[in-house]
Tab-separated table of N, CA and C in Angstrom:
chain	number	residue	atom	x	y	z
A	70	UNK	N	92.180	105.623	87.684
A	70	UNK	CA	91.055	106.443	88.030
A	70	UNK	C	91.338	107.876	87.580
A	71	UNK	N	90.574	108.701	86.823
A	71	UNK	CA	90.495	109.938	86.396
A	71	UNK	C	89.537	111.039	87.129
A	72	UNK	N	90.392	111.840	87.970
A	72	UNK	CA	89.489	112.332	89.403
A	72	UNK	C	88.452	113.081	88.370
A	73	UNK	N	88.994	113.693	86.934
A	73	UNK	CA	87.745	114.815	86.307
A	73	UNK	C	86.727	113.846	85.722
A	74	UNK	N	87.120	112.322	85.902
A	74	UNK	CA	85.449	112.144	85.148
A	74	UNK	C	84.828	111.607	86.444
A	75	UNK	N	85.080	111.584	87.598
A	75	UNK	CA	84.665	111.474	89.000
A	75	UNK	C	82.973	112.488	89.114
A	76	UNK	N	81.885	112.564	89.864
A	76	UNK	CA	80.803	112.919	90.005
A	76	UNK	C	81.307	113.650	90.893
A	77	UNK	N	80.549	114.844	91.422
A	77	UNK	CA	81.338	115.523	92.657
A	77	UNK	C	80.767	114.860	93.562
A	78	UNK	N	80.392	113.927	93.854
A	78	UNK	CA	79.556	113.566	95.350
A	78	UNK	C	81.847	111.948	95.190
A	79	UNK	N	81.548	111.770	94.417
A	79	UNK	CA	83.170	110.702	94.002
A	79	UNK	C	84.119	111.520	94.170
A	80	UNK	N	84.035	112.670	94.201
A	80	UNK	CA	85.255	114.067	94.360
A	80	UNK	C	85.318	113.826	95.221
A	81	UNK	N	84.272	114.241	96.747
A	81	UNK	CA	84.341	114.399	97.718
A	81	UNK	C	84.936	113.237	98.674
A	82	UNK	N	84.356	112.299	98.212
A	82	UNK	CA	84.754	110.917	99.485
A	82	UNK	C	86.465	110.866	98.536
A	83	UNK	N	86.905	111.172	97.357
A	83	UNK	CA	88.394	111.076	97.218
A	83	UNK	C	89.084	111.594	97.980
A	84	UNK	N	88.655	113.222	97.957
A	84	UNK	CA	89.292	114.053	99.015
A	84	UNK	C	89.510	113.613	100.240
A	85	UNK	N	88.740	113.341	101.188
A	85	UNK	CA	88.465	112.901	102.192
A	85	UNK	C	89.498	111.672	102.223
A	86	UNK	N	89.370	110.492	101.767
A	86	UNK	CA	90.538	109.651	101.885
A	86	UNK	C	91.609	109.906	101.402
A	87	UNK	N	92.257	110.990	100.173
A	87	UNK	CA	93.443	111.722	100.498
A	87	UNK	C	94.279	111.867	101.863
A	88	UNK	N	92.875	112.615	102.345
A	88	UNK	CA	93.077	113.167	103.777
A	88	UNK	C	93.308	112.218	104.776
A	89	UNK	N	92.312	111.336	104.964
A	89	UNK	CA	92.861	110.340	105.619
A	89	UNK	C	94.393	109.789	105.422
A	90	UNK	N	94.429	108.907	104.001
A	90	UNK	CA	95.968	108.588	103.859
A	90	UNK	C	97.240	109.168	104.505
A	91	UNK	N	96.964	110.583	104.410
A	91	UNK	CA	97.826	111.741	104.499
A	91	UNK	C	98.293	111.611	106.303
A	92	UNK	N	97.296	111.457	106.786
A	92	UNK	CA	96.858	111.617	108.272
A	92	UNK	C	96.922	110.566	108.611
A	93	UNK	N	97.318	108.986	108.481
A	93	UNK	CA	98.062	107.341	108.189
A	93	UNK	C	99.235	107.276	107.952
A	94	UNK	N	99.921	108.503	107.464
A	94	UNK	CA	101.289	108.193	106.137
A	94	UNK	C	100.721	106.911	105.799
A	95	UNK	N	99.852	107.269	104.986
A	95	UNK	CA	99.898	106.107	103.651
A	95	UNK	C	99.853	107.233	102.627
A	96	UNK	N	100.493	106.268	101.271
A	96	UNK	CA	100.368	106.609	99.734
A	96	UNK	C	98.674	106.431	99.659
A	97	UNK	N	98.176	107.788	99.487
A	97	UNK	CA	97.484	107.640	99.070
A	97	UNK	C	96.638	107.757	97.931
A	98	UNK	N	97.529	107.495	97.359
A	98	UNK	CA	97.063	106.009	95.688
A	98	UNK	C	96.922	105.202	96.036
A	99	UNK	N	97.047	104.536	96.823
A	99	UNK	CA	96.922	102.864	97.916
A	99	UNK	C	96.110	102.744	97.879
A	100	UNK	N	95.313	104.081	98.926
A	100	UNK	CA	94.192	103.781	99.490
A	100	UNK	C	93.094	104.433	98.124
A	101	UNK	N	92.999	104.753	97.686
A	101	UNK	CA	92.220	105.500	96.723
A	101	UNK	C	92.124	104.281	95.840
A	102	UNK	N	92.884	103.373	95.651
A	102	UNK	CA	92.527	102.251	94.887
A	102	UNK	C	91.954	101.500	95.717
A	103	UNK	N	92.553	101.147	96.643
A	103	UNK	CA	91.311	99.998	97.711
A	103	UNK	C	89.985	100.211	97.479
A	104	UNK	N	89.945	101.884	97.801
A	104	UNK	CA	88.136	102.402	97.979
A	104	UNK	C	87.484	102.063	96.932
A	105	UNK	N	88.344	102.444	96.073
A	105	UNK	CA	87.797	102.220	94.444
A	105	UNK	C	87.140	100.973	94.083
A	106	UNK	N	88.183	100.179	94.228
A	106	UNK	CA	87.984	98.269	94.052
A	106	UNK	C	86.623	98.409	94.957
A	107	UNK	N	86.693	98.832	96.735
A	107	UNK	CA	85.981	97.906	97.297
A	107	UNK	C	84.442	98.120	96.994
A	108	UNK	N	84.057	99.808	96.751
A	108	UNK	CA	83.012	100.325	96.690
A	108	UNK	C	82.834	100.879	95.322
A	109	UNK	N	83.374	101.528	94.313
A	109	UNK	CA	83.343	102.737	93.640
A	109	UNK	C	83.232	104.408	94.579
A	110	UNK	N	83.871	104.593	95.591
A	110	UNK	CA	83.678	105.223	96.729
A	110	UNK	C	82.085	105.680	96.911
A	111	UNK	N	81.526	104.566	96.463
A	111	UNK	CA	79.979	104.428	97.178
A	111	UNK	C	79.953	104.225	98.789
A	112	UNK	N	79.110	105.072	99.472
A	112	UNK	CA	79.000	104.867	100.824
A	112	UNK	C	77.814	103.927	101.251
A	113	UNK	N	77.622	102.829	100.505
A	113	UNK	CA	76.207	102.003	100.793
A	113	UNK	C	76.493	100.523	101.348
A	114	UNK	N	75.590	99.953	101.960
A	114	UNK	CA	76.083	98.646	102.793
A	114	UNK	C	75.990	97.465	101.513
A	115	UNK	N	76.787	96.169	101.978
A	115	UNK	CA	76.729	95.220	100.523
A	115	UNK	C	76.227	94.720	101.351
A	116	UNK	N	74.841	94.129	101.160
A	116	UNK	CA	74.268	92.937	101.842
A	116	UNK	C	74.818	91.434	102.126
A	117	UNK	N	75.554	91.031	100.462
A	117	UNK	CA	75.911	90.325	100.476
A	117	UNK	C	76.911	89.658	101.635
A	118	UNK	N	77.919	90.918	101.958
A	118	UNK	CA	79.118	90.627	102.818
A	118	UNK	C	78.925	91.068	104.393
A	119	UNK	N	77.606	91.863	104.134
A	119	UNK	CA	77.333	92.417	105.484
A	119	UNK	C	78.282	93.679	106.149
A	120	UNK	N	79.342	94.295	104.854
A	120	UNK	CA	80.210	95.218	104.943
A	120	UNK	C	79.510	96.512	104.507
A	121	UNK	N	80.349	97.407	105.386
A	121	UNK	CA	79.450	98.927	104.915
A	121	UNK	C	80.255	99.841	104.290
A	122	UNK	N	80.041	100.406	103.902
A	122	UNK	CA	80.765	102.116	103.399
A	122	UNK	C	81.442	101.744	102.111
A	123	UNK	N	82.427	103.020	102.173
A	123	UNK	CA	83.582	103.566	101.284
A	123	UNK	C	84.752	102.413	100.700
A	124	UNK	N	84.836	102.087	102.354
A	124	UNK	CA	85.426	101.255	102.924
A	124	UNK	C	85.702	99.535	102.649
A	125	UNK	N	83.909	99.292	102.828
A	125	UNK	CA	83.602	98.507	103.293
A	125	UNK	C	84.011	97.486	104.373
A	126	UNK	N	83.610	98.001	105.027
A	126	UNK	CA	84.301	97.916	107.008
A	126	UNK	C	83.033	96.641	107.380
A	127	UNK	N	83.385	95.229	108.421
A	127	UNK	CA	82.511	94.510	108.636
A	127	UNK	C	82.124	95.359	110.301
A	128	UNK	N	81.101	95.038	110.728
A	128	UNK	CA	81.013	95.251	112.026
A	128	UNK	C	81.763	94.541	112.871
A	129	UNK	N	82.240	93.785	112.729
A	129	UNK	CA	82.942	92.686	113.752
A	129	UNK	C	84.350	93.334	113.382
A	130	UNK	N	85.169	93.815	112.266
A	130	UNK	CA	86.190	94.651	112.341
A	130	UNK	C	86.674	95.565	113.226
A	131	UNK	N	85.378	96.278	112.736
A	131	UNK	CA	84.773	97.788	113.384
A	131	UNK	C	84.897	97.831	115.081
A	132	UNK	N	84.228	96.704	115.357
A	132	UNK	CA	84.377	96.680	117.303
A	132	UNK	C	85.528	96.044	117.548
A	133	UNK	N	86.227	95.029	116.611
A	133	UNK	CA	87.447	94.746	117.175
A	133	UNK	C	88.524	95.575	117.212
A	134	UNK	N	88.763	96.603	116.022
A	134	UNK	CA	89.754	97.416	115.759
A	134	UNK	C	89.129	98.875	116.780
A	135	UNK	N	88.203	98.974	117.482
A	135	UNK	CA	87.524	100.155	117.872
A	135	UNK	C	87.531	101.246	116.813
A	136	UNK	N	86.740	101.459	115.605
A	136	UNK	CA	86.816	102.346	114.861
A	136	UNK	C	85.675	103.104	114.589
A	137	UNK	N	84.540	102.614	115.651
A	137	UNK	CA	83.771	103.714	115.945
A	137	UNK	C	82.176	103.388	114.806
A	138	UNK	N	81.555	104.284	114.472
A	138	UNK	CA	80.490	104.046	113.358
A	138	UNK	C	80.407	104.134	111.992
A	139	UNK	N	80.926	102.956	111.436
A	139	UNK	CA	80.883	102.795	110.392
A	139	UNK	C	80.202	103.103	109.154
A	140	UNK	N	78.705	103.373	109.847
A	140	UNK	CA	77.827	103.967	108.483
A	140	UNK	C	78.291	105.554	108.519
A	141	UNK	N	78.822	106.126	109.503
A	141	UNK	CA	79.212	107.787	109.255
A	141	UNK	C	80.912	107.182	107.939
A	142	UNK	N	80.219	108.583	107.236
A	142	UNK	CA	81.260	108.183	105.974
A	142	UNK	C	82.657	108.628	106.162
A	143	UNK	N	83.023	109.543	107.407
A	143	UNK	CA	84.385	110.286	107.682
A	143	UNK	C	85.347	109.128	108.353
A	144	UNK	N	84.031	108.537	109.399
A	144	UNK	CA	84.736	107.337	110.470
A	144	UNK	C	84.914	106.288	109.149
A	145	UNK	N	84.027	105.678	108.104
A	145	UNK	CA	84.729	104.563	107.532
A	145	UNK	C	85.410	104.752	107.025
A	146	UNK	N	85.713	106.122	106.424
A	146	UNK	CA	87.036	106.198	105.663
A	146	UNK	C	88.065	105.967	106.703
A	147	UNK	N	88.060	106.791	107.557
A	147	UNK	CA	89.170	107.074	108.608
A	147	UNK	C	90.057	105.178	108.875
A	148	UNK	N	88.583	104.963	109.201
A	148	UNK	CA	88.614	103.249	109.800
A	148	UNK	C	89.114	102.715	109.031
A	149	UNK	N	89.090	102.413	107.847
A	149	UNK	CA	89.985	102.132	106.488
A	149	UNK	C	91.233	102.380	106.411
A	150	UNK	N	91.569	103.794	106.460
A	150	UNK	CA	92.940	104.106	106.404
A	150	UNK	C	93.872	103.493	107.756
A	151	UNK	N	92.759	103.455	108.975
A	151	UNK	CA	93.593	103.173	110.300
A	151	UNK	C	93.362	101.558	110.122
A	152	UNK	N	93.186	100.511	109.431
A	152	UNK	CA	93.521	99.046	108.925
A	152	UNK	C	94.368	99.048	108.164
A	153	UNK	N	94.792	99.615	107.305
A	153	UNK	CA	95.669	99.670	106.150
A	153	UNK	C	96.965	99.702	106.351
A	154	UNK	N	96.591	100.927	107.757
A	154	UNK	CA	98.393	101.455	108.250
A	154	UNK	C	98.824	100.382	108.933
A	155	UNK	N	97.740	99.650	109.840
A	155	UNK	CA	98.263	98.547	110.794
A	155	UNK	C	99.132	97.252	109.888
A	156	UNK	N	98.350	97.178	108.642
A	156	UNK	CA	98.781	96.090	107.573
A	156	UNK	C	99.592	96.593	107.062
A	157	UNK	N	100.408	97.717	106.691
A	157	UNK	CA	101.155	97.868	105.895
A	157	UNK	C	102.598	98.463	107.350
A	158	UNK	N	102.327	98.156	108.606
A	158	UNK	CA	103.503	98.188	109.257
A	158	UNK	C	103.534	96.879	109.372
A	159	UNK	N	102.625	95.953	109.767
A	159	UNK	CA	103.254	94.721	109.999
A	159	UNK	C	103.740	94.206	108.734
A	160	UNK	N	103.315	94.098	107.422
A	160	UNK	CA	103.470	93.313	106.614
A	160	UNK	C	104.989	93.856	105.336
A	161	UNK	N	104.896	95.582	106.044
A	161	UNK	CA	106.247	96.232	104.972
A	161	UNK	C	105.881	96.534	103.252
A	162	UNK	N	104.864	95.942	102.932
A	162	UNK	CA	104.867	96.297	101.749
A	162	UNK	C	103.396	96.346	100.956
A	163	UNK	N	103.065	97.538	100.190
A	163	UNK	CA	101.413	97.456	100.280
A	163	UNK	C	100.883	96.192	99.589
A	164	UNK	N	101.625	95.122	98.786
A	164	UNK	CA	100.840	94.378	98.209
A	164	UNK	C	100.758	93.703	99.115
A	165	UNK	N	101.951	92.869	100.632
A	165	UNK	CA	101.173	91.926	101.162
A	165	UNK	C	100.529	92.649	102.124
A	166	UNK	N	100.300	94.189	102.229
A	166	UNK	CA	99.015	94.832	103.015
A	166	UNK	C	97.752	94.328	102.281
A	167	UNK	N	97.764	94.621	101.179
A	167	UNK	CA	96.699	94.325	100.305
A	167	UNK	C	95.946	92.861	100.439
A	168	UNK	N	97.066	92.245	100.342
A	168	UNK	CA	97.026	90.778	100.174
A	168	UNK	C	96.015	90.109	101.532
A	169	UNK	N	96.753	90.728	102.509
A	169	UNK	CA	96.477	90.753	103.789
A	169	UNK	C	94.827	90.678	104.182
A	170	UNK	N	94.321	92.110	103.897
A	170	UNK	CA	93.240	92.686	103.604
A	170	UNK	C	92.093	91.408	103.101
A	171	UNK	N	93.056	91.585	101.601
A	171	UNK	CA	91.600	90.238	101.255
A	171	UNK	C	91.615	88.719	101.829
A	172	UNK	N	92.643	88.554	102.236
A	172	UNK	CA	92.577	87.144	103.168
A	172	UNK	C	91.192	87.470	104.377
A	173	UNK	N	91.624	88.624	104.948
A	173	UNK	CA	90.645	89.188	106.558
A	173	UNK	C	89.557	89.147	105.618
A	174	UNK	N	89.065	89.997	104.849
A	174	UNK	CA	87.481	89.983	104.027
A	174	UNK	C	87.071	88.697	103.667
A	175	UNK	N	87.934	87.511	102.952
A	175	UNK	CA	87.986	86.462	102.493
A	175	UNK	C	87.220	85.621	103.930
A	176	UNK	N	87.621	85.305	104.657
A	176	UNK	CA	87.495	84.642	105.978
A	176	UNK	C	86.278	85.551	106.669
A	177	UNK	N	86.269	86.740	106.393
A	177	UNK	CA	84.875	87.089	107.205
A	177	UNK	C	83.644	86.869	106.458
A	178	UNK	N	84.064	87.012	105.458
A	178	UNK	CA	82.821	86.285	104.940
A	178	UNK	C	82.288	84.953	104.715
A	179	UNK	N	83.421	84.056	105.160
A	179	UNK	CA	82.785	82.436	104.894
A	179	UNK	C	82.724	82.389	106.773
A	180	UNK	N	82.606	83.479	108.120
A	180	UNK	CA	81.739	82.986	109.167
A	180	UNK	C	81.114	83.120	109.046
């Protein structure tokens, strides 16, 4: 990802999950690639998956992990970074955080 060919509205939600990461101790290149993959740090809902944001956070995540409102774009980032950290203490290493991740998305989407 090349932050200067980024839009500034793509500047901003980078920054912001910087910040988050930072405020996780996560690498955040981690997370700046997650966002990337999951959204293009688009803040819009996928119908398909029924996931929202930056993020893309399910609601059933969201109330299980208590991470608050997901369509506000500060909380899904935040909410993102505070899943990531939980997966990357239990699991020790970001790929099987990663790995992790898409198993949970994988399975929420075939309930």
């Amino acid at each position: 990802m090349d932050y200067d060919k980024l839009t500034q509205e793509q500047k901003t939600v980078a920054d912001l999950i910087v910040e988050a990461a930072e405020a996780n101790k996560i690498n955040p290149s981690l997370l700046l690639a997650q966002a990337f993959q999951e959204s293009g740090f688009r803040h819009i809902p996928n119908k398909s998956t029924d996931a929202f944001g930056v993020m893309q956070i399910r609601p059933g995540t969201a109330a299980l992990n208590d991470l608050g409102d997901i369509t506000d774009l500060r909380t899904n980032i935040y909410g993102g970074a505070k899943l990531m950290k939980q997966y990357l203490d239990r699991y020790k290493s970001p790929e099987a955080a990663l790995r992790s991740e898409e198993r949970r998305v994988g399975k929420e989407c075939r309930s």
